[in-house]
mmCIF file with all atom_site columns, C-alpha atoms and ligand atoms in Angstrom:
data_model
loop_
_atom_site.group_PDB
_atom_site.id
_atom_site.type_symbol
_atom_site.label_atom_id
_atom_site.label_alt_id
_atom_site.label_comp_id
_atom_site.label_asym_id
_atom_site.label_entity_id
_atom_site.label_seq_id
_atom_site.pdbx_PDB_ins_code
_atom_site.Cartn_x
_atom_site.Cartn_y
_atom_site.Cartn_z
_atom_site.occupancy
_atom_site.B_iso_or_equiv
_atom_site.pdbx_formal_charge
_atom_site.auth_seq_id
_atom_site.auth_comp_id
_atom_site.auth_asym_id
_atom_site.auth_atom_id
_atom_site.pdbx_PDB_model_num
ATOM   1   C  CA  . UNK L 1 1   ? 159.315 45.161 -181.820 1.00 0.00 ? 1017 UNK L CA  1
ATOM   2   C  CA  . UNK L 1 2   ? 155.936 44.181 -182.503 1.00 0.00 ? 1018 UNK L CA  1
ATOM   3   C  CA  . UNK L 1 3   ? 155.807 40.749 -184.293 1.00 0.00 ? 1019 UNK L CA  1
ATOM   4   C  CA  . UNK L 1 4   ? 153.256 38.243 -185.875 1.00 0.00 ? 1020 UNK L CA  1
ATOM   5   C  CA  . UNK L 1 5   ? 152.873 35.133 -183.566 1.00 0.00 ? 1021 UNK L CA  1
ATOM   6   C  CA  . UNK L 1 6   ? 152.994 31.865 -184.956 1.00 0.00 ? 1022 UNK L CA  1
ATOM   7   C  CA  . UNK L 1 7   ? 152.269 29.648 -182.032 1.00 0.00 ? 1023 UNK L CA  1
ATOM   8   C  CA  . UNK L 1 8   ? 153.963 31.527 -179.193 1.00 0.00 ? 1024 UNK L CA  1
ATOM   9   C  CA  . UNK L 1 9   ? 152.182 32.648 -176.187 1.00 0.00 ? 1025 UNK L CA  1
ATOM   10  C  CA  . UNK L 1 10  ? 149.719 35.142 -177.080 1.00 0.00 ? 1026 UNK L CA  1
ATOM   11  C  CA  . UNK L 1 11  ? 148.379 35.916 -173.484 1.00 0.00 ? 1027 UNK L CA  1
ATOM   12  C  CA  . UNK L 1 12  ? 148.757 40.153 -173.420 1.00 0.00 ? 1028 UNK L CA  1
ATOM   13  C  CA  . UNK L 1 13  ? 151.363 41.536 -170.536 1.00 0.00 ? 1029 UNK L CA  1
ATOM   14  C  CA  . UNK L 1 14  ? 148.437 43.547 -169.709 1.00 0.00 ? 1030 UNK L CA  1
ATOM   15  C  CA  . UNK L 1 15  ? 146.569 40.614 -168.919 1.00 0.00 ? 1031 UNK L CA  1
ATOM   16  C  CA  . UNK L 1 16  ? 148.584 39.066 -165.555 1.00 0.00 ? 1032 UNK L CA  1
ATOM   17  C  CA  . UNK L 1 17  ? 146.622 39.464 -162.220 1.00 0.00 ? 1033 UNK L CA  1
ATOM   18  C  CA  . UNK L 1 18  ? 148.384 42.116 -161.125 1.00 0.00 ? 1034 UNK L CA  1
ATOM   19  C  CA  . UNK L 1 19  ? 148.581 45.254 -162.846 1.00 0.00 ? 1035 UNK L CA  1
ATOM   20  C  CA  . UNK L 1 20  ? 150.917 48.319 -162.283 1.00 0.00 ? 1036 UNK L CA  1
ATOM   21  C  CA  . UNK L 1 21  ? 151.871 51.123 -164.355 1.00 0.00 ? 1037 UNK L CA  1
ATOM   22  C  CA  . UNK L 1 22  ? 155.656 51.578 -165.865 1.00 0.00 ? 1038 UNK L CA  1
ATOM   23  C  CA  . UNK L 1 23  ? 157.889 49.210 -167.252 1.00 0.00 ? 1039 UNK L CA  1
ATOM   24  C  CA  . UNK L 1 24  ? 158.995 47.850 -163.905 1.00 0.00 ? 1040 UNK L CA  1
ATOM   25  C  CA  . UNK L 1 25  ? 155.345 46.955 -163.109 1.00 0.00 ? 1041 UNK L CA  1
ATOM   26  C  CA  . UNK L 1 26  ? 154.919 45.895 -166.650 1.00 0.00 ? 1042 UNK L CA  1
ATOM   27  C  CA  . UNK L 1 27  ? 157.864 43.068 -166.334 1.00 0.00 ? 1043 UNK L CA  1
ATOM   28  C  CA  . UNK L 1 28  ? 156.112 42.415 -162.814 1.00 0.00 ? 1044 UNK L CA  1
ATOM   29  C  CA  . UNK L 1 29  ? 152.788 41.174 -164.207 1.00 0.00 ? 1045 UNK L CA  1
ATOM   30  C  CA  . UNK L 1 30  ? 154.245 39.394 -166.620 1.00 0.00 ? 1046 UNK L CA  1
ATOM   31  C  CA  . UNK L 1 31  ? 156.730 37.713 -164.426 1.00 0.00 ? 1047 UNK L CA  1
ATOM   32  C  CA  . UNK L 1 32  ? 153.307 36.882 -162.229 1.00 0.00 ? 1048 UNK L CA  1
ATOM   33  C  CA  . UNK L 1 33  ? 151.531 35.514 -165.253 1.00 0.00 ? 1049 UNK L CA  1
ATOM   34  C  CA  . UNK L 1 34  ? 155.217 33.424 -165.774 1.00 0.00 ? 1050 UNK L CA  1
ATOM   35  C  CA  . UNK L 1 35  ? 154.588 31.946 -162.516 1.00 0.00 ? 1051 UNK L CA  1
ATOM   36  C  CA  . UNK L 1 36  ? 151.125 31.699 -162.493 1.00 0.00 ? 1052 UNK L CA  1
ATOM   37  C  CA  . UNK L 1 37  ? 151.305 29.445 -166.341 1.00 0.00 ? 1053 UNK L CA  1
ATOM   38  C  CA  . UNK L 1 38  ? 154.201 27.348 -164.855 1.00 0.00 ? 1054 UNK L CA  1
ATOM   39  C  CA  . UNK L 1 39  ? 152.351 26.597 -161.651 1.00 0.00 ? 1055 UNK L CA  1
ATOM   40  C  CA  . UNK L 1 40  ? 149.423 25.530 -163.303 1.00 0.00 ? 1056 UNK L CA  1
ATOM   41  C  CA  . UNK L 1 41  ? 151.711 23.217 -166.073 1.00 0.00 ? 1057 UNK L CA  1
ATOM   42  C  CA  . UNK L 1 42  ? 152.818 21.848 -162.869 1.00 0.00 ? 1058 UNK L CA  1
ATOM   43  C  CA  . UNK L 1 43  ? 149.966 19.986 -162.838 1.00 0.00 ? 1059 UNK L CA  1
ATOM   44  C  CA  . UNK L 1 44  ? 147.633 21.177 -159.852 1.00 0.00 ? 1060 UNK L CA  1
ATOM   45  C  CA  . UNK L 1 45  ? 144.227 19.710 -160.174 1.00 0.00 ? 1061 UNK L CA  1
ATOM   46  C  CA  . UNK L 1 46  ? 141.950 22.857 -159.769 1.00 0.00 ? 1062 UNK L CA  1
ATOM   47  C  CA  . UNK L 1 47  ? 144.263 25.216 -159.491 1.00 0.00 ? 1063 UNK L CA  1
ATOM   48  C  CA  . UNK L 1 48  ? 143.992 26.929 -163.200 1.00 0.00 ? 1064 UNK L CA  1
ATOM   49  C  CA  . UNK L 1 49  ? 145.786 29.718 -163.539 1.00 0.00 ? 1065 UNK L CA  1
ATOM   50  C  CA  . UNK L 1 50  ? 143.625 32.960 -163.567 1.00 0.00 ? 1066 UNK L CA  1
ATOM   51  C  CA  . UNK L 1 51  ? 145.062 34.787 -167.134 1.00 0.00 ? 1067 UNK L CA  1
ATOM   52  C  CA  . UNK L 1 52  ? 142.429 36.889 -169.205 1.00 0.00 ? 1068 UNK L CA  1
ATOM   53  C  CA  . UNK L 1 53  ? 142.483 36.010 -172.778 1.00 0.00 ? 1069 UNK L CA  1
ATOM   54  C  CA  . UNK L 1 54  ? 143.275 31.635 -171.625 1.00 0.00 ? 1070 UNK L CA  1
ATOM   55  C  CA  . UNK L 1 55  ? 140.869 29.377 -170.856 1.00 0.00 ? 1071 UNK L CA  1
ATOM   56  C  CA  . UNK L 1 56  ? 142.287 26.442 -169.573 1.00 0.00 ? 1072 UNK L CA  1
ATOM   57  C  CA  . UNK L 1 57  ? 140.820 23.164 -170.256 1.00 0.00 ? 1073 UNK L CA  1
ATOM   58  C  CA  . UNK L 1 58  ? 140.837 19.550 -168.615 1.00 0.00 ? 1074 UNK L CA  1
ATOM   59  C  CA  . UNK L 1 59  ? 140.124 16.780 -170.745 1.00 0.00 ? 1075 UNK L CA  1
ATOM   60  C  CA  . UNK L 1 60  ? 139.965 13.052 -169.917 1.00 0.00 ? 1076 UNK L CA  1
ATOM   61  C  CA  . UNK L 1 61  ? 139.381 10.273 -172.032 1.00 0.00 ? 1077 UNK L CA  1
ATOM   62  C  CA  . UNK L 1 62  ? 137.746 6.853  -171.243 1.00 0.00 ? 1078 UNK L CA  1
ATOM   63  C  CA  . UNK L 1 63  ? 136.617 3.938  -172.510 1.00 0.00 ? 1079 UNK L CA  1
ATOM   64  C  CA  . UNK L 1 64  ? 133.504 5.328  -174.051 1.00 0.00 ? 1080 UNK L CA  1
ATOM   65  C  CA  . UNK L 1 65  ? 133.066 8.851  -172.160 1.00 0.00 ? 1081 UNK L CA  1
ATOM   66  C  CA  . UNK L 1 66  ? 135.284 12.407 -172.760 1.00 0.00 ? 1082 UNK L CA  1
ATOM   67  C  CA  . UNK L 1 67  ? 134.361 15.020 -169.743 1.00 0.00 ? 1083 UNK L CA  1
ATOM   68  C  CA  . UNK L 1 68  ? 135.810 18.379 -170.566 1.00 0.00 ? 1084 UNK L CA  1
ATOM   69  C  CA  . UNK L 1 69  ? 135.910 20.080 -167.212 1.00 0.00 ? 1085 UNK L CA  1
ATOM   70  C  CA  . UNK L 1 70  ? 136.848 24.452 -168.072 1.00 0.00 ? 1086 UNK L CA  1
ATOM   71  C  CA  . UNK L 1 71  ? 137.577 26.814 -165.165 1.00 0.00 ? 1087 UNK L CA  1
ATOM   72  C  CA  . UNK L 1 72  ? 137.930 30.379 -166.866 1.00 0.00 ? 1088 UNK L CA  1
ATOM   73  C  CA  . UNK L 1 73  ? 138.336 33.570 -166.181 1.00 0.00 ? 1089 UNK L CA  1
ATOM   74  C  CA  . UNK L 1 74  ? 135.289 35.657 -166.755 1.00 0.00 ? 1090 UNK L CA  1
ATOM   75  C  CA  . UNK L 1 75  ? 137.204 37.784 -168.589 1.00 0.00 ? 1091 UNK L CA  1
ATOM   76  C  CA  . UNK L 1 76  ? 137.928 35.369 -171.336 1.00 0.00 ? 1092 UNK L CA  1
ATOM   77  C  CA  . UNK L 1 77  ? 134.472 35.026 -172.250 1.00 0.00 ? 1093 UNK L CA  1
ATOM   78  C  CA  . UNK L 1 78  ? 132.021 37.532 -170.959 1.00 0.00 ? 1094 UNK L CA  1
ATOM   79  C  CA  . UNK L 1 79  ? 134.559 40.964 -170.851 1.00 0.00 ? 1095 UNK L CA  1
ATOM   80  C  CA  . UNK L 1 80  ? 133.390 41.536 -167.259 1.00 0.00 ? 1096 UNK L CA  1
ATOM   81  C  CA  . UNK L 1 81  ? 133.933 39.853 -163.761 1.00 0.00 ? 1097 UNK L CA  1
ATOM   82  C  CA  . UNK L 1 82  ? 131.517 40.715 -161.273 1.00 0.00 ? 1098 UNK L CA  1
ATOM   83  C  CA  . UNK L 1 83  ? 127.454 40.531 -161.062 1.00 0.00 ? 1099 UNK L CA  1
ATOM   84  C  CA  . UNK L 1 84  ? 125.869 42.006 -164.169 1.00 0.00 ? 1100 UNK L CA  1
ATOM   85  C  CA  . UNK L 1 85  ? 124.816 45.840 -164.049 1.00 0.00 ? 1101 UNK L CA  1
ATOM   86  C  CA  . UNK L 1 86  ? 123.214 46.714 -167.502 1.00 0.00 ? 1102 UNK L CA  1
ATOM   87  C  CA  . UNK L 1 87  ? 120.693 44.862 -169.218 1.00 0.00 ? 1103 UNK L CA  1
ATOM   88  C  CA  . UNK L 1 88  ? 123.391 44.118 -172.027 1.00 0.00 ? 1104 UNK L CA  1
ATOM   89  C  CA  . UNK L 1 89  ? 125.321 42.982 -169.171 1.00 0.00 ? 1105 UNK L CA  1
ATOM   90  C  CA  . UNK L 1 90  ? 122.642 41.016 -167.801 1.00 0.00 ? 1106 UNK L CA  1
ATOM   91  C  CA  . UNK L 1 91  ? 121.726 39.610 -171.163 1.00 0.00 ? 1107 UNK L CA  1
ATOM   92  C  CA  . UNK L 1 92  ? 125.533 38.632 -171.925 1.00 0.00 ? 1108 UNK L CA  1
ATOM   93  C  CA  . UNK L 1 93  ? 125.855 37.216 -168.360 1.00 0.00 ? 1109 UNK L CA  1
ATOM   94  C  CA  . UNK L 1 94  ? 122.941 34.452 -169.222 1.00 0.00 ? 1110 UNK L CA  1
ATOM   95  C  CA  . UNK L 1 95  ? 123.602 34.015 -172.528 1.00 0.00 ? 1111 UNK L CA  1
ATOM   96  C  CA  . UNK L 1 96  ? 127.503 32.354 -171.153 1.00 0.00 ? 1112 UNK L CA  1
ATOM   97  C  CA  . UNK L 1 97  ? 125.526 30.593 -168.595 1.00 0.00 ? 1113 UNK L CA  1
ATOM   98  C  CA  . UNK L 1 98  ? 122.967 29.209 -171.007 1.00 0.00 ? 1114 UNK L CA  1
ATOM   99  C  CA  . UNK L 1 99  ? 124.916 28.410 -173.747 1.00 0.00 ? 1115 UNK L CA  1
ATOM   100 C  CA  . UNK L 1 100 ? 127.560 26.531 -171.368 1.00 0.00 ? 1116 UNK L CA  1
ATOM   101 C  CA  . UNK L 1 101 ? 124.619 24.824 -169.486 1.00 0.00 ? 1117 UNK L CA  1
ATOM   102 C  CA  . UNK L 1 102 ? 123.576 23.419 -173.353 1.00 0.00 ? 1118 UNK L CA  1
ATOM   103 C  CA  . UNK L 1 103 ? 126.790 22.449 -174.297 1.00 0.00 ? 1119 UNK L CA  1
ATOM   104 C  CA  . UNK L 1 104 ? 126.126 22.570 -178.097 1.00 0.00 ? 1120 UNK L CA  1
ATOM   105 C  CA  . UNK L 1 105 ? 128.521 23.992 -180.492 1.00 0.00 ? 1121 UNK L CA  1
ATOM   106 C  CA  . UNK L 1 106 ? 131.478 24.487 -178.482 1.00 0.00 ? 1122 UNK L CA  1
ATOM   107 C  CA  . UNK L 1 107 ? 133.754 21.261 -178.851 1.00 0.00 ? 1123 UNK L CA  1
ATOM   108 C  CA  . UNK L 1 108 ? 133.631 18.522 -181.875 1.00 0.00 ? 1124 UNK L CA  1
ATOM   109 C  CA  . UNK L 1 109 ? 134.966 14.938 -182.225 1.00 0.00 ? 1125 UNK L CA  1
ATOM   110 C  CA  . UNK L 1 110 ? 135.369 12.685 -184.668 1.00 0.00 ? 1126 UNK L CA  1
ATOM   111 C  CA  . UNK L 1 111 ? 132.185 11.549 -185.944 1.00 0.00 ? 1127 UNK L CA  1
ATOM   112 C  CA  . UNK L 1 112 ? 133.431 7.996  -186.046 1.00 0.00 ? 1128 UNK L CA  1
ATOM   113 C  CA  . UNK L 1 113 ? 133.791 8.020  -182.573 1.00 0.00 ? 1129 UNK L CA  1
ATOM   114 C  CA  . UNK L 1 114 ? 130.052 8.558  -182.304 1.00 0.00 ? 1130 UNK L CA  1
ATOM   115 C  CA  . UNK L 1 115 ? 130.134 10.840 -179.407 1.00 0.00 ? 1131 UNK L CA  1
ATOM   116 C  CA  . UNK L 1 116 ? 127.599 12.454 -178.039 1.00 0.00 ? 1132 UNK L CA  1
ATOM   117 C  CA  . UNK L 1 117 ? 126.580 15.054 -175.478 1.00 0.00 ? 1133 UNK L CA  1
ATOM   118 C  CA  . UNK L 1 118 ? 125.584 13.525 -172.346 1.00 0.00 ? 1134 UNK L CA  1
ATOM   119 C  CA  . UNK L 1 119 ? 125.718 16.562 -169.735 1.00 0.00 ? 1135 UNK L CA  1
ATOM   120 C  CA  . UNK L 1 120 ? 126.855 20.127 -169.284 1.00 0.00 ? 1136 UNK L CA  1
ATOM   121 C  CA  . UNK L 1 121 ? 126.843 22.631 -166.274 1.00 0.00 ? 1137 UNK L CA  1
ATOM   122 C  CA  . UNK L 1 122 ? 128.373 25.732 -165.383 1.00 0.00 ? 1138 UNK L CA  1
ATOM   123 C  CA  . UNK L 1 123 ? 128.287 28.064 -162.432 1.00 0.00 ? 1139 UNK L CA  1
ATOM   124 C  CA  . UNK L 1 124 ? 129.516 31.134 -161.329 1.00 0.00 ? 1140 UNK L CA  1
ATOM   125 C  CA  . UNK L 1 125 ? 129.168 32.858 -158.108 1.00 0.00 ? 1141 UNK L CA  1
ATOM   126 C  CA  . UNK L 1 126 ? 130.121 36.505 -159.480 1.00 0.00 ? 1142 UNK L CA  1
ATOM   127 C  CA  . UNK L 1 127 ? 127.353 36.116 -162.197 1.00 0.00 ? 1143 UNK L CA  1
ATOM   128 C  CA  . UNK L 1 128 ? 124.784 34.529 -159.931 1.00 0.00 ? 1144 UNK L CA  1
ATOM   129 C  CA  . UNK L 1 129 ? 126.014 35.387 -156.160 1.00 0.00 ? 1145 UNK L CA  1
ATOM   130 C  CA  . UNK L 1 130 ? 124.352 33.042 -153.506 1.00 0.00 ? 1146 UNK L CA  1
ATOM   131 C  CA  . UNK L 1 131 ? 121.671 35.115 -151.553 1.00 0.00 ? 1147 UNK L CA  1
ATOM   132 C  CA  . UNK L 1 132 ? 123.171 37.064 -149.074 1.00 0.00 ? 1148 UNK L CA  1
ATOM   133 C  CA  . UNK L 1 133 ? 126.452 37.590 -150.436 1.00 0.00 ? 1149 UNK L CA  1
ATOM   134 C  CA  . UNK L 1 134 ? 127.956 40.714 -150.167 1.00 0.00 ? 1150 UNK L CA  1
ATOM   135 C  CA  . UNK L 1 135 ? 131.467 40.687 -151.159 1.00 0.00 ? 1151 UNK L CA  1
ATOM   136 C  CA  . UNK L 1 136 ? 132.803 41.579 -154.525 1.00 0.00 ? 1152 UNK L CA  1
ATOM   137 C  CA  . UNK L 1 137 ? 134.838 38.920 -156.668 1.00 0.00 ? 1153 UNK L CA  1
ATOM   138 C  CA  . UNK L 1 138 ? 137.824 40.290 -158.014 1.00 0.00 ? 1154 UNK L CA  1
ATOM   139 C  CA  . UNK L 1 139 ? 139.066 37.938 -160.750 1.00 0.00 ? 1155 UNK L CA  1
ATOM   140 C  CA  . UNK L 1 140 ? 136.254 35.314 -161.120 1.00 0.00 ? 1156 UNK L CA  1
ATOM   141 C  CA  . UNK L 1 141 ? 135.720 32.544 -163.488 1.00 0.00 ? 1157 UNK L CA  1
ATOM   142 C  CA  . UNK L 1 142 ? 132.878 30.149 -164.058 1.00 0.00 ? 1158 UNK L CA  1
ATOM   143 C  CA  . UNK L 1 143 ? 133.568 26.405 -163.497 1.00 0.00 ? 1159 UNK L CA  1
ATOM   144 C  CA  . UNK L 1 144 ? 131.845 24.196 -166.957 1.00 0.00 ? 1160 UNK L CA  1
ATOM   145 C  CA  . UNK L 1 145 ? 131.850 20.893 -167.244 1.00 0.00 ? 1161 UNK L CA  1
ATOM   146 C  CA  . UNK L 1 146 ? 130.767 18.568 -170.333 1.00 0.00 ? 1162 UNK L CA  1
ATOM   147 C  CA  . UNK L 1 147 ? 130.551 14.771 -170.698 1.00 0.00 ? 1163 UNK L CA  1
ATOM   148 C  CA  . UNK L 1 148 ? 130.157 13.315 -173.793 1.00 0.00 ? 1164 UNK L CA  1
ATOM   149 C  CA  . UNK L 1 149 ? 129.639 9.360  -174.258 1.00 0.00 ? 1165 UNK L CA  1
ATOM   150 C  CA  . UNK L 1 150 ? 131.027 7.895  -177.182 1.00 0.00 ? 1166 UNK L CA  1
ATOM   151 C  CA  . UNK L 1 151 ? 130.376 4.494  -179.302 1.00 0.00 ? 1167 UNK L CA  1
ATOM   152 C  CA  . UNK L 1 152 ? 134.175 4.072  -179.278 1.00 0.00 ? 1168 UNK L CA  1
ATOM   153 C  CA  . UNK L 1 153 ? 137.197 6.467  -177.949 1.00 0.00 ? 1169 UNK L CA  1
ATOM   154 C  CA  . UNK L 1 154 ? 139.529 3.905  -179.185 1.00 0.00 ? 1170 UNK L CA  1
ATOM   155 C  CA  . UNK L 1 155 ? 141.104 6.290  -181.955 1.00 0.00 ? 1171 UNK L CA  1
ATOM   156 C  CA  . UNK L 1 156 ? 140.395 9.316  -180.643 1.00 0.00 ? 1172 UNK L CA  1
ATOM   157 C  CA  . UNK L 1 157 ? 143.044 11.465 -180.676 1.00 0.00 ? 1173 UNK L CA  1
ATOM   158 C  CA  . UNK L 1 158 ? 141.938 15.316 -180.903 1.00 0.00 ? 1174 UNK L CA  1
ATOM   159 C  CA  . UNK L 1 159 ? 138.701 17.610 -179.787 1.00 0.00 ? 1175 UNK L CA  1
ATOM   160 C  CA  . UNK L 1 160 ? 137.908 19.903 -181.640 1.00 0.00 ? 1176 UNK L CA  1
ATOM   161 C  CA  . UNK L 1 161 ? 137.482 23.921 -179.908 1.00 0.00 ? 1177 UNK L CA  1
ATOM   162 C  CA  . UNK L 1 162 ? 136.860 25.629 -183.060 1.00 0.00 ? 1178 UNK L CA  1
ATOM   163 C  CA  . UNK L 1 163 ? 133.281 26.258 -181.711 1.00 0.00 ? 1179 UNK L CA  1
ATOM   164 C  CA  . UNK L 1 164 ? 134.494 27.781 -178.418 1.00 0.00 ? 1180 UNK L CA  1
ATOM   165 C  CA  . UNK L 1 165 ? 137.068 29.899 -180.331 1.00 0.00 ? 1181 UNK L CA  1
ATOM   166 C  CA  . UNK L 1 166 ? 134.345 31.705 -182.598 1.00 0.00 ? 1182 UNK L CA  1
ATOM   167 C  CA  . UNK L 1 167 ? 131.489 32.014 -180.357 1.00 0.00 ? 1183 UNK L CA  1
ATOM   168 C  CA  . UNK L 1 168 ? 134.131 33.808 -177.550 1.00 0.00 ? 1184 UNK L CA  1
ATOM   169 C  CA  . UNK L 1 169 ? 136.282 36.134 -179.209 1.00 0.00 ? 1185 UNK L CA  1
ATOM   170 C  CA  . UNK L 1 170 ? 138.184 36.913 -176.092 1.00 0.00 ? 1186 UNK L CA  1
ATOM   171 C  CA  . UNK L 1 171 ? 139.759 33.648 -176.132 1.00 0.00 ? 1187 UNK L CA  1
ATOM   172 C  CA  . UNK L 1 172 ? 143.539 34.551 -177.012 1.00 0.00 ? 1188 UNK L CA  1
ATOM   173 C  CA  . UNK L 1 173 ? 144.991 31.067 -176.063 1.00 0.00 ? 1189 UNK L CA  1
ATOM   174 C  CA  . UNK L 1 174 ? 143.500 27.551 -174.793 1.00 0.00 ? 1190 UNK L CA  1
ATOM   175 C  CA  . UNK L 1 175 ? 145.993 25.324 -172.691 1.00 0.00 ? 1191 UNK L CA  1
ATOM   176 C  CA  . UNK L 1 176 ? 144.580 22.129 -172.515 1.00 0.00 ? 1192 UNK L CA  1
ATOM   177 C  CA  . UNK L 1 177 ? 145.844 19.060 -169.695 1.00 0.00 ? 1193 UNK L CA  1
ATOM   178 C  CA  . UNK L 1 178 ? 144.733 16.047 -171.303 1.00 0.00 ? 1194 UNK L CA  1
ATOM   179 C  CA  . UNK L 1 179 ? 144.555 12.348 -169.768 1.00 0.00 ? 1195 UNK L CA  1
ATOM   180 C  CA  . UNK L 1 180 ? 144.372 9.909  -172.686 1.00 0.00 ? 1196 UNK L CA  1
ATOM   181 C  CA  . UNK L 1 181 ? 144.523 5.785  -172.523 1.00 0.00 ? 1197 UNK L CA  1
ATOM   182 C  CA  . UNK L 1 182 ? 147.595 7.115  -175.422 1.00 0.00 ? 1198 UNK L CA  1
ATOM   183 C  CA  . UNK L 1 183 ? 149.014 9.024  -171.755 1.00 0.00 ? 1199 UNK L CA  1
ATOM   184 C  CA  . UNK L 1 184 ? 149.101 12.595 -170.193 1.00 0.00 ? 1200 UNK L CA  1
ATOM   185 C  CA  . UNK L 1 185 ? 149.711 15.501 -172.441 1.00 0.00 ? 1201 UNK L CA  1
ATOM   186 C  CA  . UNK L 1 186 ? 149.903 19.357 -172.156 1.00 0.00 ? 1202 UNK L CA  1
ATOM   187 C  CA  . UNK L 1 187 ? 148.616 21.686 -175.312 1.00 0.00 ? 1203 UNK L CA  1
ATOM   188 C  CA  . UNK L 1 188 ? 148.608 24.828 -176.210 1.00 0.00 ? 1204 UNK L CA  1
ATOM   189 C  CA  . UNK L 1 189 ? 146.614 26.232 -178.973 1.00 0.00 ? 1205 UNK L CA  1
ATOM   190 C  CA  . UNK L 1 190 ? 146.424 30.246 -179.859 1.00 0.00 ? 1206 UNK L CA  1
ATOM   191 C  CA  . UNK L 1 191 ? 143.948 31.813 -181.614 1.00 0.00 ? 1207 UNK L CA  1
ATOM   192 C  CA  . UNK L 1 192 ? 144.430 31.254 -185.328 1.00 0.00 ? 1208 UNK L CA  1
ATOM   193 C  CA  . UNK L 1 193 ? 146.957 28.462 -185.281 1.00 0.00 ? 1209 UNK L CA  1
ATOM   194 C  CA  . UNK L 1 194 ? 144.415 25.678 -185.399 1.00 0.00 ? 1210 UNK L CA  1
ATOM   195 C  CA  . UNK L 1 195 ? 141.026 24.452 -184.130 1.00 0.00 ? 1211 UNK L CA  1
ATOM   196 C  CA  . UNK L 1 196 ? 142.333 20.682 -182.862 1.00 0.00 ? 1212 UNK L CA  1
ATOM   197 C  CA  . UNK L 1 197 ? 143.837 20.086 -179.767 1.00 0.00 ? 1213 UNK L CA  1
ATOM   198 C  CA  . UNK L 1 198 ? 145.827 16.701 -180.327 1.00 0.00 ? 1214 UNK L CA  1
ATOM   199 C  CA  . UNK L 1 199 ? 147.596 14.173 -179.266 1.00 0.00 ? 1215 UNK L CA  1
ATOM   200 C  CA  . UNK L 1 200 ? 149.326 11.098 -179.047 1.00 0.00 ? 1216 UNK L CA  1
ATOM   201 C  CA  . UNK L 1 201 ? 149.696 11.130 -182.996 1.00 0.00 ? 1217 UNK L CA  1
HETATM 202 ZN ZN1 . ZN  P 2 .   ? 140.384 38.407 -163.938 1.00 0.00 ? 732  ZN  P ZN1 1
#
C-alpha cells in the first residue's frame, strides 16, 4: 500500500488535530485534517489550518515590497508545543525564535529583483508565555513575518523556500496563498518536489 509521493499530499494521518486509536479514529483525523486543509484553501485570512508537518505561508507582492507572513504549528519546526523544559529544549526554543527574528537564509528571490530584507518578527506565546499565564497551549504555532523591499517586483514570479526546507526538517509540505499584481494563487510544495513556489508563469 505504501507508495512513493510525487507531489501528493504528504501531511501524515497521524498528524490531524485529533488523534484516536483504530482505523475508525484513524479515517476520523484524517477526515478532520480534510476539513481543516479545505477550510483554510477557502481562503480565511488568519485562520491557517493547524497540521504538523505544513507550514502555511502568505505571500503578497507589491510594487517594490514581498511580506511573507507564516503561522505554523510548533510542531513543524521545533518537535514540541508548549514552554521549553530541558535545556536542549530551551536552546531549540530560541534558536526558532532567533533565527525567525533574523530572517536570513530562509526564503530567496531572484537576484535581479534586488530584494532585500527589510524586517522579520516572530512570536509565540507557548515558547515565551506572557507573565502570569498559567494555561497550557495545546496545538500552538508561532506567528513570523518578513518584508523584503525590492529594486523591482515587476518579473517576479517565484520565492524561493529551499532555506526553510533544510534548516526545519519537520517541514513535510508548504501551502502557500499568494497575492501577485499576475493575481491570487494557491501552491503546494512537498518536501523533495522542488524549492520554488511559483506562479503566474
Ligand atoms: Zn499541534
Amino acid at each position: 500500500m505504501s507508495r512513493s509521493s510525487d507531489g501528493d499530499r504528504v501531511v501524515p494521518a497521524g498528524s490531524a488535530p485529533v488523534r484516536r486509536r483504530g482505523a475508525r479514529g484513524g479515517l476520523l483525523a484524517g477526515l478532520l485534517g480534510v476539513l481543516a486543509l479545505t477550510a483554510q484553501a477557502g481562503g480565511q485570512g488568519h485562520a491557517a489550518a493547524h497540521v504538523h508537518g505544513l507550514v502555511p505561508l502568505e505571500i503578497v507582492v507589491e510594487p517594490g515590497v514581498v511580506t511573507i507572513g507564516m503561522e505554523a504549528p510548533l510542531d513543524s519546526l521545533l518537535g514540541f508545543e508548549r514552554a521549553p523544559r530541558s535545556a536542549a529544549e530551551k536552546q531549540a526554543a530560541q534558536a526558532l525564535l532567533q533565527a525567525l527574528r533574523s530572517g536570513q537564509g530562509l526564503f530567496a528571490f531572484d537576484p535581479a529583483a534586488g530584494c532585500l530584507l527589510q524586517g522579520a518578527s516572530a512570536t509565540s506565546e507557548a515558547l515565551e508565555p506572557p507573565a502570569g499565564a498559567a494555561r497550557t497551549v495545546e496545538h500552538a504555532d508561532v506567528d513570523a513575518r518578513f518584508e523584503f523591499r525590492c529594486t523591482t517586483t515587476q518579473a517576479l514570479r517565484a520565492v524561493d523556500v529551499g532555506g526553510l526546507l533544510d534548516r526545519y526538517s519537520r517541514i513535510r509540505q508548504i501551502e502557500a496563498g499568494i497575492v501577485a499584481p499576475q493575481g491570487q494563487f494557491k501552491r503546494t510544495l512537498a518536501r523533495g518536489a522542488a524549492r520554488q513556489l511559483t506562479w503566474g508563469r
